[in-house]
Amino acid sequence: MLRAILSDVHANLEALEACLAHARSKGATGYAFLGDLVGYGADASAVVERVMQLAAEGAVALKGNHDAAIEKRDSYFNHDAHASLDWAAKTLSDTQKRFLASLPLVAETKPACFVHASVRAPAKWTYVDSPGAAESCTKAAIAAVTFCGHVHDQKLYFGKPSGHMTAFTPVPGVNIPVRGQRRWVAIVGSVGQPRDRNPAAAYALFDDETREVTFYRVPYDHLAAARKVREAGLPGSLAWRIEAGI
Amino acid sequence: MPTLIAPGEAIDGYTVGARLHEGGNGYIFHASADPAHDPGYPLVMKVPGVGAGEPTLGVVSFEIESTILPRLSSRHVPRVAAVGTDPMLPYIVMEAIEGEGLADVIGRAPLPASEVADIGAALADALFDVHRQNVVHHDLKPENFILRDGDAVLLDFGLARHAELPDLIEEDRGLLGAGSAAYVSPEQLAGVRGDPRSDLFGLGILLYQLATGTTPFGEPETFEGLEDRRWRVPAPPRAIVPGIPAWLQEVILLCLEPDPLQRYPSAGHVAFDLRHPGEVKLTARSERTESAGLGEQLRNWWQAKGARAVPVAPRTALSRMPVVVVAIDTDRIDDPRHEALRRVVGKVLEANDDYRLLVVSAIKAAPMGEGSRLEETASGRVLSHRHLLRAWFAPLKRPPEKTSLHVVESPDPAVTILEMARANSADLIVLGAPAPRARTLAWRRSTASSVAAEAACSVYLVRLPGTSTPPDPAAEPA
């Protein structure tokens, strides 16, 4: 099955729909959402509704730290995140909140494992942002290939014969076989809030038969998404981040 | 036998035949396909060795080859019919290449210069094609080239580096400098992978072997023994075979420069020089007939301490050193488009780091029965058109060694231009196009539209602004 792997949508409906349409055009028939459906953006309710519908049709959906914060807020969120989570909590229905609360942290399938942060202690929301972090993440997984979100930049870590991992920055649109006896950790990037100064939405496709992963960047109407953030009365810096991709 | 597949077994529609070859990078078997999988060409199956006694590199290099080879689209590499996706049962089913192995050709070396140039140009074409698809081979040796119908086919991509894929060898210290001892480049020894000029060093060693029958640095068996190629100037080929022409020595030694920045910028440039010996710019390299003295070797050794390769993705680097073919219609010396063509070509050359320019005039074949005056003979006609080409080129004020002038007698200029572009792996063809009205009047396609439709590279068509009527509507469209 060709599966679209989408993470850190962050209540950005325009980016989500653009990625879903792109994935359909590439022949995707399955979906995995690696968490953080809410926070930052203006469309928490519409995004959660869309993912609930896809989850009912069999999509994998996992919990991220922003989703968990709807139920119980930790203190580490910054002012902007607090403001957007307060607003999300007001706009989400009880059904939608129950859906977010019900989401698991990790999904092991064959041949891939999915998680928002790291498979090692997933509820601690540690960032897989170095070869060392990728190594401890994959060691906790059963499958040879692990897909993560949480870190907003696309990256592919792969194991060397010694067991240590190396980082590779993928080129969008180039399919990469993740085969062999080695282990792989793919950070799929953020759909709704990319931070590499490129506003295009990020996601990845994974073919679990040929075991190939392809990272993509999808340009979408990010100015409309930013406008909605301003119109909702959320902090202007959140709109600006979507506009500039930072 | 430490493989997971044995003769007689069938897997995914392919039946394994007799074993053909075993080497460091895997085992090769004859293979046949059932009708549903038959790609229509003869097949072999390659599998990695497994278990005790098999090197780790064998498994890694098999993984690399099965990732890179299927992405290459070229008559210079074997076609891939299938790649096993089960990690427990890896295999590649690929085209069996029939032809003469380069190792056998080298067995007959030293060869005459013209034959070295023909074979060398074919090897360079193959490399250039692979480099333009963002891949550096990193394991050139006679066993990895097969000559087929005048073309070279490059085998075994087990140490190759693709600029857009994770490098499974890089940063693995145990595998640094992997490659065949006699052919490995200095920067590869330092662990720098991905510079296409590393392959030019290997190509230089193959050319050296073809011309002299020996390798310039021997076949060292220790890492220290390999290191001296970082600074040592090899014995000049003319010291071994005195009859080698200066231009061939220049080409070979330029490939073997220890610093990649001092070598040819691309394999396309090597092929170009081997095909146009008269255009090779000769330097002191071409003059040497003795090995370097102790003083020079010491100086090189000292300087080599700081030399470093800076790999850029091959496709990116090569895109800034185009091969440009420009067609000039010298039958119409007053054509105002000649100036416009010169302006366009000037801008293209200016915008790039390096280039090769081929200026072509396709003239009508000489009439039957030669006249008595020189300009009426075939050679006289070619000569006078050559003067016209030189006059077209001169105002560009560009160094002559990057440019070659070609006058070709041809019944069909489009075919000639396309053939010239194909043979030189051109990136761009520039030619004049007839004005719009002339095209609608023409009862057949113009040269410009034939070239634009059939070229494998980019084509710039140059028209003069504001001309809707051709200078001479009765003439054949240019």
XYZ file of C-alpha atoms in Angstrom:
724
model
C 0.000 0.000 0.000
C 1.124 3.512 -0.804
C 0.561 5.535 2.356
C 0.753 9.302 2.859
C 2.446 10.172 6.142
C 1.421 13.547 7.461
C 2.528 15.178 10.687
C 2.236 18.484 12.496
C -0.785 19.703 10.524
C -1.287 22.320 13.253
C -4.833 23.300 12.335
C -3.822 24.378 8.827
C -6.678 23.144 6.630
C -5.341 24.621 3.373
C -2.005 22.817 3.773
C -3.718 19.559 4.753
C -6.077 19.555 1.769
C -3.196 20.394 -0.598
C -1.129 17.456 0.710
C -4.095 15.055 0.576
C -4.828 16.072 -3.028
C -1.133 15.698 -3.933
C -0.996 12.257 -2.292
C -4.157 11.120 -4.129
C -2.620 12.239 -7.444
C 0.391 10.040 -6.669
C -1.877 7.048 -6.006
C -1.916 7.007 -2.195
C -4.625 4.767 -0.723
C -3.706 4.948 2.953
C -2.888 7.653 5.471
C -0.997 8.023 8.712
C -1.274 11.160 10.856
C 1.619 11.463 13.268
C 0.021 13.938 15.667
C -0.247 17.662 16.376
C -3.459 18.128 14.453
C -4.119 21.283 16.488
C -2.220 24.298 17.809
C -0.898 27.403 15.962
C -3.411 27.412 13.052
C -6.978 28.645 12.619
C -8.820 25.490 11.568
C -8.523 23.071 14.491
C -12.110 21.878 14.245
C -12.138 21.335 10.454
C -8.767 19.544 10.518
C -9.790 17.199 13.344
C -13.096 16.486 11.585
C -11.261 15.562 8.359
C -8.836 13.259 10.160
C -11.650 11.624 12.184
C -13.314 10.772 8.888
C -10.095 9.294 7.415
C -9.394 7.400 10.673
C -12.872 5.850 10.423
C -11.830 4.613 6.954
C -8.676 3.013 8.352
C -6.068 5.774 8.582
C -3.518 5.607 11.376
C -3.909 8.610 13.722
C -1.576 9.325 16.632
C -1.443 11.850 19.444
C 1.011 14.739 19.505
C 1.938 17.020 22.389
C -0.437 19.786 21.174
C -3.306 17.278 20.927
C -2.549 16.055 24.446
C -2.539 19.660 25.666
C -6.230 20.076 24.812
C -6.957 17.642 27.642
C -4.121 18.555 30.011
C -1.793 21.502 29.401
C 1.882 21.253 30.352
C 3.739 24.410 31.270
C 6.362 24.342 28.534
C 4.180 25.837 25.772
C 5.004 29.407 24.828
C 2.522 32.300 24.853
C 1.493 31.905 21.210
C 0.937 28.174 21.566
C -1.144 28.741 24.711
C -3.300 31.285 22.910
C -3.907 28.994 19.942
C -4.625 25.987 22.170
C -7.127 28.020 24.238
C -8.816 29.011 21.033
C -8.778 25.429 19.690
C -10.288 24.106 22.920
C -13.161 26.570 22.484
C -13.859 25.634 18.857
C -13.549 21.847 19.139
C -16.716 19.816 19.788
C -16.843 17.315 22.638
C -16.707 14.478 20.099
C -13.588 15.955 18.540
C -11.953 16.372 21.966
C -12.787 12.767 22.851
C -11.237 11.681 19.548
C -7.993 13.523 20.332
C -7.909 12.101 23.862
C -8.392 8.571 22.510
C -5.416 8.667 20.139
C -2.486 6.306 20.848
C 1.153 7.483 20.969
C 2.738 4.758 18.827
C 1.532 2.455 16.044
C 3.642 -0.558 15.062
C 2.774 -2.051 11.675
C 4.786 -4.206 9.321
C 7.254 -2.996 8.133
C 6.962 0.486 9.671
C 6.542 2.056 13.087
C 4.799 5.440 13.494
C 5.179 7.924 16.354
C 4.861 11.676 16.951
C 8.111 12.248 18.898
C 10.374 9.265 19.687
C 9.473 5.591 20.118
C 11.693 5.664 23.179
C 9.498 7.161 25.928
C 6.972 8.706 23.460
C 5.090 10.617 26.164
C 8.210 12.619 27.004
C 8.005 14.316 23.579
C 11.767 14.220 22.980
C 12.981 15.550 19.628
C 14.599 13.162 17.141
C 16.951 15.849 15.882
C 20.342 14.075 15.852
C 21.807 10.710 14.811
C 22.037 9.775 18.497
C 18.367 10.554 19.136
C 17.415 8.603 15.996
C 19.442 5.645 17.229
C 17.665 5.466 20.590
C 14.323 5.957 18.812
C 14.809 3.043 16.400
C 16.208 0.774 19.113
C 12.861 1.028 20.914
C 10.933 0.110 17.750
C 10.251 -3.365 16.378
C 10.027 -2.390 12.702
C 13.152 -1.500 10.678
C 11.625 1.770 9.446
C 10.262 4.403 11.838
C 8.376 7.552 10.856
C 8.400 10.540 13.211
C 7.044 14.075 13.320
C 7.498 16.681 16.073
C 10.704 18.048 14.475
C 9.444 20.192 11.597
C 12.339 19.672 9.132
C 12.536 16.660 6.791
C 15.417 14.294 7.530
C 16.313 10.671 6.946
C 18.556 8.819 9.407
C 20.066 5.477 8.426
C 22.070 2.909 10.354
C 25.615 1.912 9.530
C 26.902 -1.621 10.131
C 28.241 -0.391 13.498
C 24.649 0.415 14.539
C 25.257 4.169 14.734
C 23.161 6.393 12.518
C 23.931 9.048 9.885
C 21.722 11.983 8.876
C 20.711 12.637 5.270
C 18.734 15.633 4.015
C 16.306 14.259 1.434
C 15.691 15.866 -1.945
C 11.938 16.361 -2.510
C 10.453 14.033 -5.123
C 13.356 11.529 -5.131
C 12.256 8.069 -4.025
C 14.646 6.373 -1.621
C 14.595 2.625 -0.967
C 14.675 1.976 2.797
C 15.706 -1.648 2.504
C 18.585 -3.840 3.496
C 19.370 -5.121 6.939
C 19.816 -1.586 8.237
C 17.453 0.646 10.220
C 15.885 3.885 9.034
C 14.239 6.813 10.840
C 12.346 9.268 8.633
C 11.274 12.691 9.891
C 8.474 13.590 7.478
C 8.376 17.354 8.149
C 5.419 19.567 9.013
C 2.281 19.922 6.894
C 1.020 23.080 8.541
C 4.036 24.940 9.840
C 7.315 24.327 7.970
C 10.277 26.143 9.504
C 13.030 26.032 6.869
C 12.110 29.372 5.236
C 10.127 27.539 2.584
C 6.379 27.888 3.221
C 5.494 24.801 1.117
C 3.806 22.017 3.124
C 5.935 18.934 3.868
C 4.919 15.268 3.978
C 6.128 11.866 2.736
C 4.808 8.849 0.848
C 5.767 5.301 1.843
C 5.245 2.232 -0.308
C 5.273 -0.662 2.147
C 5.638 -3.279 -0.623
C 8.679 -1.863 -2.445
C 9.795 -0.184 0.784
C 10.449 3.159 -0.812
C 9.941 6.539 0.821
C 9.595 9.826 -1.069
C 9.625 13.180 0.670
C 7.554 15.979 -0.856
C 7.079 19.736 -0.556
C 3.696 20.978 -1.707
C 3.141 24.694 -2.375
C -0.380 25.757 -1.322
C -2.304 28.956 -0.579
C -0.348 29.705 2.587
C -1.369 33.369 2.481
C -5.017 32.311 2.892
C -4.072 30.115 5.857
C -2.178 33.038 7.427
C -5.108 35.411 6.815
C -7.448 33.056 8.675
C -5.059 33.077 11.646
C -5.277 36.881 11.797
C -9.054 36.890 11.302
C -9.435 34.448 14.196
C -7.693 36.992 16.420
C -4.740 34.696 17.109
C -1.253 36.201 17.678
C 0.071 37.824 14.467
C 3.400 36.066 14.791
C 1.631 32.750 14.068
C 0.339 34.143 10.766
C 3.741 35.522 9.944
C 5.411 32.155 10.563
C 3.093 30.511 8.021
C 3.778 33.287 5.508
C 7.551 33.096 5.818
C 7.901 29.383 6.611
C 9.793 29.939 9.850
C 28.579 -21.668 -1.815
C 27.560 -18.704 0.305
C 24.597 -17.367 -1.692
C 20.879 -17.570 -0.931
C 20.041 -18.533 -4.520
C 21.323 -21.569 -6.425
C 21.129 -22.650 -10.096
C 17.794 -24.223 -10.999
C 15.800 -22.200 -8.487
C 13.044 -19.821 -9.556
C 12.214 -16.532 -7.919
C 9.579 -13.918 -8.834
C 9.294 -15.235 -12.407
C 13.032 -15.659 -13.095
C 14.916 -18.955 -13.247
C 18.518 -19.040 -12.099
C 21.000 -20.599 -14.564
C 24.680 -21.470 -14.381
C 27.084 -19.348 -12.371
C 29.040 -16.917 -14.545
C 31.227 -14.967 -12.199
C 32.051 -14.381 -8.578
C 33.684 -11.228 -7.328
C 33.997 -8.932 -4.357
C 30.687 -7.284 -5.143
C 28.577 -10.379 -5.624
C 27.830 -13.517 -7.618
C 26.456 -13.478 -11.152
C 24.292 -16.203 -12.696
C 22.713 -16.660 -16.092
C 18.977 -16.123 -15.775
C 15.857 -16.648 -17.839
C 12.443 -15.065 -17.466
C 9.009 -16.642 -17.755
C 6.936 -15.100 -20.594
C 5.143 -12.634 -18.302
C 8.443 -11.170 -17.094
C 10.519 -11.395 -20.286
C 11.952 -7.940 -21.037
C 13.181 -9.045 -24.473
C 16.919 -9.005 -23.806
C 19.307 -11.619 -22.361
C 19.505 -11.646 -18.566
C 21.837 -12.280 -15.674
C 20.986 -12.357 -11.962
C 23.311 -10.799 -9.420
C 23.132 -11.736 -5.747
C 25.311 -10.805 -2.783
C 27.444 -13.346 -0.977
C 26.274 -14.020 2.578
C 27.646 -15.661 5.658
C 31.121 -16.277 7.018
C 34.020 -15.197 4.855
C 31.987 -12.616 2.919
C 33.072 -8.986 3.372
C 30.633 -6.451 4.860
C 31.410 -4.278 1.872
C 29.839 -6.915 -0.380
C 26.453 -6.529 1.306
C 26.614 -2.732 1.378
C 27.776 -2.424 -2.206
C 25.010 -4.751 -3.358
C 22.521 -2.486 -1.616
C 24.083 0.563 -3.321
C 24.000 -1.001 -6.776
C 20.397 -2.155 -6.429
C 19.428 1.415 -5.500
C 21.393 3.311 -8.139
C 21.461 1.098 -11.238
C 17.649 1.005 -11.767
C 17.590 4.829 -11.848
C 20.047 5.132 -14.712
C 18.641 5.375 -18.178
C 21.477 4.904 -20.623
C 22.813 2.679 -23.342
C 26.066 2.811 -21.359
C 24.825 0.729 -18.406
C 22.971 -2.617 -18.209
C 19.197 -2.317 -18.174
C 17.518 -3.548 -14.989
C 14.602 -5.979 -15.317
C 13.849 -6.512 -11.628
C 15.148 -5.830 -8.133
C 14.217 -8.079 -5.218
C 12.430 -6.096 -2.501
C 12.539 -8.765 0.209
C 15.471 -7.803 2.449
C 16.056 -11.491 3.191
C 16.389 -12.427 -0.491
C 18.134 -9.616 -2.376
C 18.782 -9.922 -6.113
C 19.064 -7.806 -9.272
C 18.018 -9.176 -12.651
C 19.788 -7.160 -15.334
C 20.749 -7.143 -18.987
C 23.589 -9.469 -19.939
C 26.134 -7.401 -21.856
C 27.771 -9.113 -24.838
C 30.980 -7.594 -26.117
C 34.706 -7.382 -25.604
C 35.874 -6.710 -22.079
C 38.174 -3.721 -21.666
C 40.524 -6.039 -19.753
C 41.017 -8.069 -22.971
C 41.634 -4.894 -24.964
C 44.218 -3.750 -22.432
C 45.838 -7.165 -22.774
C 46.769 -6.101 -26.323
C 48.184 -2.713 -25.189
C 50.144 -0.630 -26.061
C 47.667 0.333 -28.794
C 48.087 2.942 -31.558
C 47.075 6.478 -30.587
C 44.026 6.543 -32.861
C 42.663 3.372 -31.249
C 43.377 4.690 -27.737
C 41.473 7.852 -28.682
C 38.480 5.929 -30.098
C 38.192 3.624 -27.090
C 38.946 6.428 -24.639
C 36.243 8.643 -26.151
C 33.745 5.774 -25.828
C 34.690 5.300 -22.136
C 34.401 9.061 -21.545
C 30.964 9.131 -23.227
C 29.751 6.421 -20.858
C 31.086 8.276 -17.823
C 29.642 11.585 -18.967
C 26.215 10.008 -19.407
C 26.340 8.540 -15.892
C 27.658 11.785 -14.373
C 24.869 13.763 -16.003
C 22.430 11.515 -14.156
C 23.994 12.588 -10.865
C 26.051 9.446 -10.282
C 29.800 9.047 -9.734
C 31.032 5.468 -10.277
C 34.123 5.430 -8.011
C 35.332 1.993 -9.123
C 36.686 2.291 -12.649
C 38.848 -0.625 -13.747
C 39.198 -2.710 -16.913
C 36.882 -5.433 -15.554
C 34.035 -2.912 -15.225
C 33.895 -1.841 -18.880
C 32.583 -3.841 -21.826
C 32.836 -2.517 -25.386
C 29.701 -3.184 -27.428
C 29.194 -1.941 -30.999
C 31.624 0.955 -30.516
C 29.965 2.006 -27.254
C 31.301 1.404 -23.762
C 29.039 -0.180 -21.147
C 29.884 0.490 -17.502
C 29.259 -2.279 -14.955
C 29.207 -2.677 -11.182
C 27.843 0.350 -9.345
C 28.637 -1.128 -5.932
C 30.799 1.805 -4.850
C 28.838 4.482 -6.707
C 27.538 7.689 -5.162
C 24.221 9.271 -6.194
C 24.035 12.952 -5.269
C 20.362 12.716 -4.257
C 20.482 9.503 -2.207
C 21.949 8.629 1.196
C 25.559 7.510 0.764
C 25.724 4.156 2.514
C 29.544 4.145 2.359
C 30.373 7.683 3.447
C 31.379 8.169 7.078
C 32.073 4.464 7.420
C 35.775 4.592 8.116
C 36.294 0.900 7.451
C 35.155 1.416 3.870
C 37.109 4.592 3.123
C 39.096 4.567 -0.063
C 37.254 1.477 -1.198
C 37.992 0.790 -4.843
C 40.574 -1.054 -6.847
C 44.058 -0.088 -5.717
C 45.506 0.720 -9.123
C 42.629 3.040 -10.129
C 41.506 4.828 -6.961
C 41.774 8.654 -6.982
C 43.738 10.674 -4.404
C 40.640 12.401 -3.017
C 38.834 9.066 -2.708
C 41.707 7.935 -0.472
C 40.978 10.953 1.716
C 37.342 9.827 1.981
C 35.915 12.525 -0.294
C 33.198 10.959 -2.447
C 30.860 12.342 -5.064
C 33.166 14.429 -7.279
C 32.841 13.269 -10.903
C 36.481 14.269 -11.458
C 37.430 11.256 -9.284
C 36.242 9.109 -12.180
C 38.369 11.183 -14.579
C 41.436 10.102 -12.599
C 40.418 6.454 -13.062
C 39.787 7.159 -16.754
C 43.283 8.663 -16.997
C 44.773 5.438 -15.645
C 42.817 3.372 -18.183
C 44.016 5.658 -21.013
C 47.581 5.356 -19.700
C 47.234 1.569 -19.760
C 45.791 1.524 -23.268
C 48.623 3.716 -24.539
C 51.557 2.140 -22.666
C 50.466 -1.304 -21.452
C 51.290 -0.464 -17.817
C 49.608 1.354 -14.917
C 51.165 4.656 -13.769
C 51.163 3.922 -10.034
C 51.490 0.126 -10.073
C 49.112 -1.963 -7.973
C 49.971 -1.071 -4.383
C 48.971 -3.500 -1.676
C 49.209 -1.185 1.318
C 47.425 2.067 2.177
C 50.820 3.824 2.336
C 51.574 2.496 -1.137
C 48.392 4.149 -2.387
C 49.156 7.506 -0.860
C 51.920 8.567 -3.251
C 49.397 9.289 -6.028
C 48.402 12.350 -4.005
C 51.553 14.061 -5.151
C 53.611 11.889 -7.466
C 53.820 12.821 -11.136
C 53.673 9.526 -13.030
C 56.294 8.677 -15.639
C 55.149 10.393 -18.854
C 53.616 7.894 -21.324
C 56.128 9.062 -23.985
C 58.968 7.859 -21.736
C 57.505 4.349 -22.071
C 56.253 4.440 -25.665
C 58.144 7.201 -27.515
C 55.710 7.208 -30.447
C 52.784 8.504 -28.386
C 51.737 11.893 -29.823
C 52.014 14.987 -27.631
C 48.237 15.602 -27.646
C 47.493 12.121 -26.249
C 50.033 12.540 -23.465
C 48.473 15.923 -22.659
C 45.009 14.341 -22.342
C 46.252 11.449 -20.188
C 48.335 13.533 -17.789
C 45.606 16.154 -17.452
C 43.260 13.381 -16.265
C 45.913 12.238 -13.769
C 46.470 15.605 -12.052
C 46.536 14.898 -8.288
C 44.356 17.957 -7.574
C 40.859 17.397 -9.054
C 40.543 21.122 -9.767
C 43.481 20.856 -12.167
C 41.930 17.977 -14.161
C 39.411 18.262 -16.990
C 36.161 19.777 -15.741
C 34.080 16.912 -17.155
C 34.221 13.608 -19.019
C 32.581 15.418 -21.932
C 35.696 17.561 -22.255
C 37.902 14.445 -22.325
C 35.756 12.863 -25.052
C 35.872 16.106 -27.016
C 39.658 16.323 -26.913
C 40.083 12.648 -27.826
C 37.843 13.200 -30.862
C 39.543 16.442 -31.897
C 43.300 15.931 -31.374
C 43.996 19.077 -33.377
C 42.083 21.171 -30.810
C 43.975 19.903 -27.731
C 45.769 22.775 -26.026
C 49.323 21.531 -25.490
C 51.194 22.495 -22.327
C 54.474 21.458 -20.750
C 52.734 18.183 -19.834
C 52.748 17.105 -23.459
C 56.510 17.716 -23.775
C 57.794 15.543 -20.937
C 59.821 12.544 -21.904
C 61.434 11.872 -18.536
C 60.087 11.208 -15.084
C 59.989 14.181 -12.718
C 63.174 14.857 -10.768
C 63.475 14.589 -7.013
C 63.086 18.341 -6.486
C 59.780 18.508 -8.340
C 58.439 15.424 -6.617
C 59.318 16.927 -3.215
C 57.578 20.172 -4.108
C 54.448 18.285 -5.191
C 54.525 16.232 -2.037
C 54.624 19.402 0.043
C 51.822 21.059 -1.915
C 49.617 17.960 -1.777
C 49.243 18.433 1.969
C 46.650 21.131 1.385
C 44.858 19.792 -1.702
C 41.193 18.988 -1.153
C 38.283 18.092 -3.392
C 35.002 19.946 -2.990
C 32.288 17.728 -4.408
C 29.262 19.397 -5.947
C 26.291 17.358 -7.187
C 27.437 16.263 -10.666
C 24.266 17.454 -12.399
C 24.628 20.914 -10.830
C 28.312 21.189 -11.678
C 27.902 19.905 -15.225
C 24.973 22.211 -15.945
C 27.463 25.084 -15.752
C 29.833 23.646 -18.362
C 27.628 22.993 -21.393
C 28.549 21.541 -24.750
C 27.023 23.950 -27.278
C 26.499 23.234 -30.974
C 25.789 26.269 -33.132
C 24.778 25.841 -36.768
C 25.853 28.579 -39.177
C 24.515 28.607 -42.707
C 27.650 29.612 -44.605
C 25.854 29.278 -47.937
C 24.279 32.642 -47.091
C 27.089 34.801 -45.870
C 24.926 37.929 -45.695
C 22.224 36.353 -43.552
C 21.484 38.951 -40.838
C 20.763 36.128 -38.412
C 24.488 35.391 -38.151
C 24.964 38.412 -35.911
C 21.913 37.438 -33.831
C 23.264 33.908 -33.432
C 26.604 35.288 -32.300
C 24.864 37.443 -29.685
C 22.923 34.472 -28.287
C 25.988 32.214 -28.215
C 28.027 34.986 -26.560
C 25.451 35.231 -23.749
C 25.382 31.465 -23.226
C 29.174 31.266 -22.965
C 29.267 34.249 -20.613
C 26.707 32.716 -18.251
C 28.683 29.532 -17.612
C 31.879 28.497 -15.838
C 33.142 26.490 -18.751
C 31.908 25.303 -22.137
C 32.706 23.486 -25.350
C 31.552 25.137 -28.558
C 31.144 23.321 -31.870
C 30.479 25.607 -34.811
C 28.937 23.609 -37.635
C 28.198 24.396 -41.236
C 26.289 21.754 -43.157
C 26.851 22.491 -46.838
C 25.261 20.903 -49.863
C 27.244 18.057 -51.380
C 29.580 19.031 -54.215
C 28.066 18.744 -57.703
C 29.116 15.766 -59.807
C 32.398 16.305 -61.626
C 34.809 18.689 -59.967
C 35.832 21.928 -61.613
C 39.432 22.820 -62.176
C 39.562 25.854 -59.899
C 40.352 25.219 -56.250
C 37.062 26.675 -54.903
C 35.157 24.255 -57.146
C 36.776 21.117 -55.715
C 35.285 19.450 -52.656
C 38.270 20.206 -50.455
C 38.421 23.763 -51.737
C 34.734 24.275 -50.956
C 35.194 22.926 -47.426
C 38.182 25.209 -46.937
C 36.342 28.341 -48.042
C 33.397 27.541 -45.743
C 35.881 27.011 -42.933
C 37.150 30.558 -43.481
C 33.563 31.784 -43.226
C 33.076 29.918 -39.931
C 36.306 31.384 -38.563
C 35.100 34.847 -39.535
C 31.802 34.202 -37.746
C 33.615 33.036 -34.606
C 36.331 35.722 -34.400
C 34.187 38.622 -33.052
C 33.259 36.461 -30.011
C 36.888 36.920 -28.858
C 36.967 33.539 -27.193
C 40.008 31.248 -26.746
C 40.237 28.884 -29.732
C 40.970 25.735 -27.729
C 37.436 25.530 -26.354
C 35.951 25.739 -29.852
C 36.066 23.582 -32.944
C 34.901 24.422 -36.465
C 33.244 21.776 -38.629
C 32.261 21.934 -42.283
C 30.240 18.871 -43.265
C 28.914 18.052 -46.721
C 25.415 16.809 -46.251
C 22.199 16.312 -48.207
C 20.229 16.988 -45.002
C 21.561 19.688 -42.633
C 19.154 18.693 -39.835
C 20.527 15.137 -39.756
C 24.095 16.467 -39.673
C 23.395 18.890 -36.826
C 21.547 16.249 -34.801
C 24.322 13.718 -35.336
C 26.953 16.251 -34.285
C 24.957 17.018 -31.126
C 24.480 13.358 -30.268
C 28.114 12.384 -30.842
C 29.314 15.200 -28.574
C 26.651 14.819 -25.846
C 25.542 18.391 -26.527
C 23.490 20.280 -23.957
C 22.302 22.947 -26.343
C 21.879 23.502 -30.071
C 21.611 27.082 -31.329
C 20.433 27.693 -34.863
C 18.623 30.216 -36.976
C 14.963 29.649 -37.761
C 13.122 30.901 -40.832
C 10.648 33.730 -40.371
C 7.096 32.587 -39.602
C 5.718 33.211 -43.093
C 8.507 31.281 -44.760
C 7.639 28.310 -42.625
C 4.020 28.231 -43.688
C 5.104 28.410 -47.311
C 7.530 25.528 -46.979
C 6.165 22.257 -48.252
C 8.331 20.333 -45.796
C 9.680 20.944 -42.331
C 12.518 23.427 -42.034
C 15.892 22.376 -40.665
C 15.091 24.353 -37.519
C 11.825 22.562 -36.807
C 13.329 19.125 -37.533
C 16.178 19.826 -35.132
C 13.816 21.220 -32.480
C 11.536 18.191 -32.765
C 14.217 15.520 -32.683
C 17.105 16.847 -30.566
C 17.748 15.120 -27.231
C 18.920 18.430 -25.714
C 17.681 22.016 -25.478
C 17.394 23.982 -28.724
C 17.464 27.744 -29.105
C 15.860 28.965 -32.317
C 17.043 32.409 -33.280
C 14.855 34.723 -35.349
C 15.265 38.357 -36.185
C 12.633 40.497 -34.548
C 10.222 42.121 -36.950
C 10.963 39.982 -39.994
C 7.889 38.285 -41.320
C 9.142 37.828 -44.870
C 12.197 35.746 -45.600
C 15.109 37.329 -47.470
C 14.587 34.929 -50.354
C 11.263 33.056 -50.340
C 12.323 30.839 -53.219
C 15.320 29.476 -51.362
C 15.110 26.299 -49.360
C 14.231 27.158 -45.751
C 17.318 27.340 -43.558
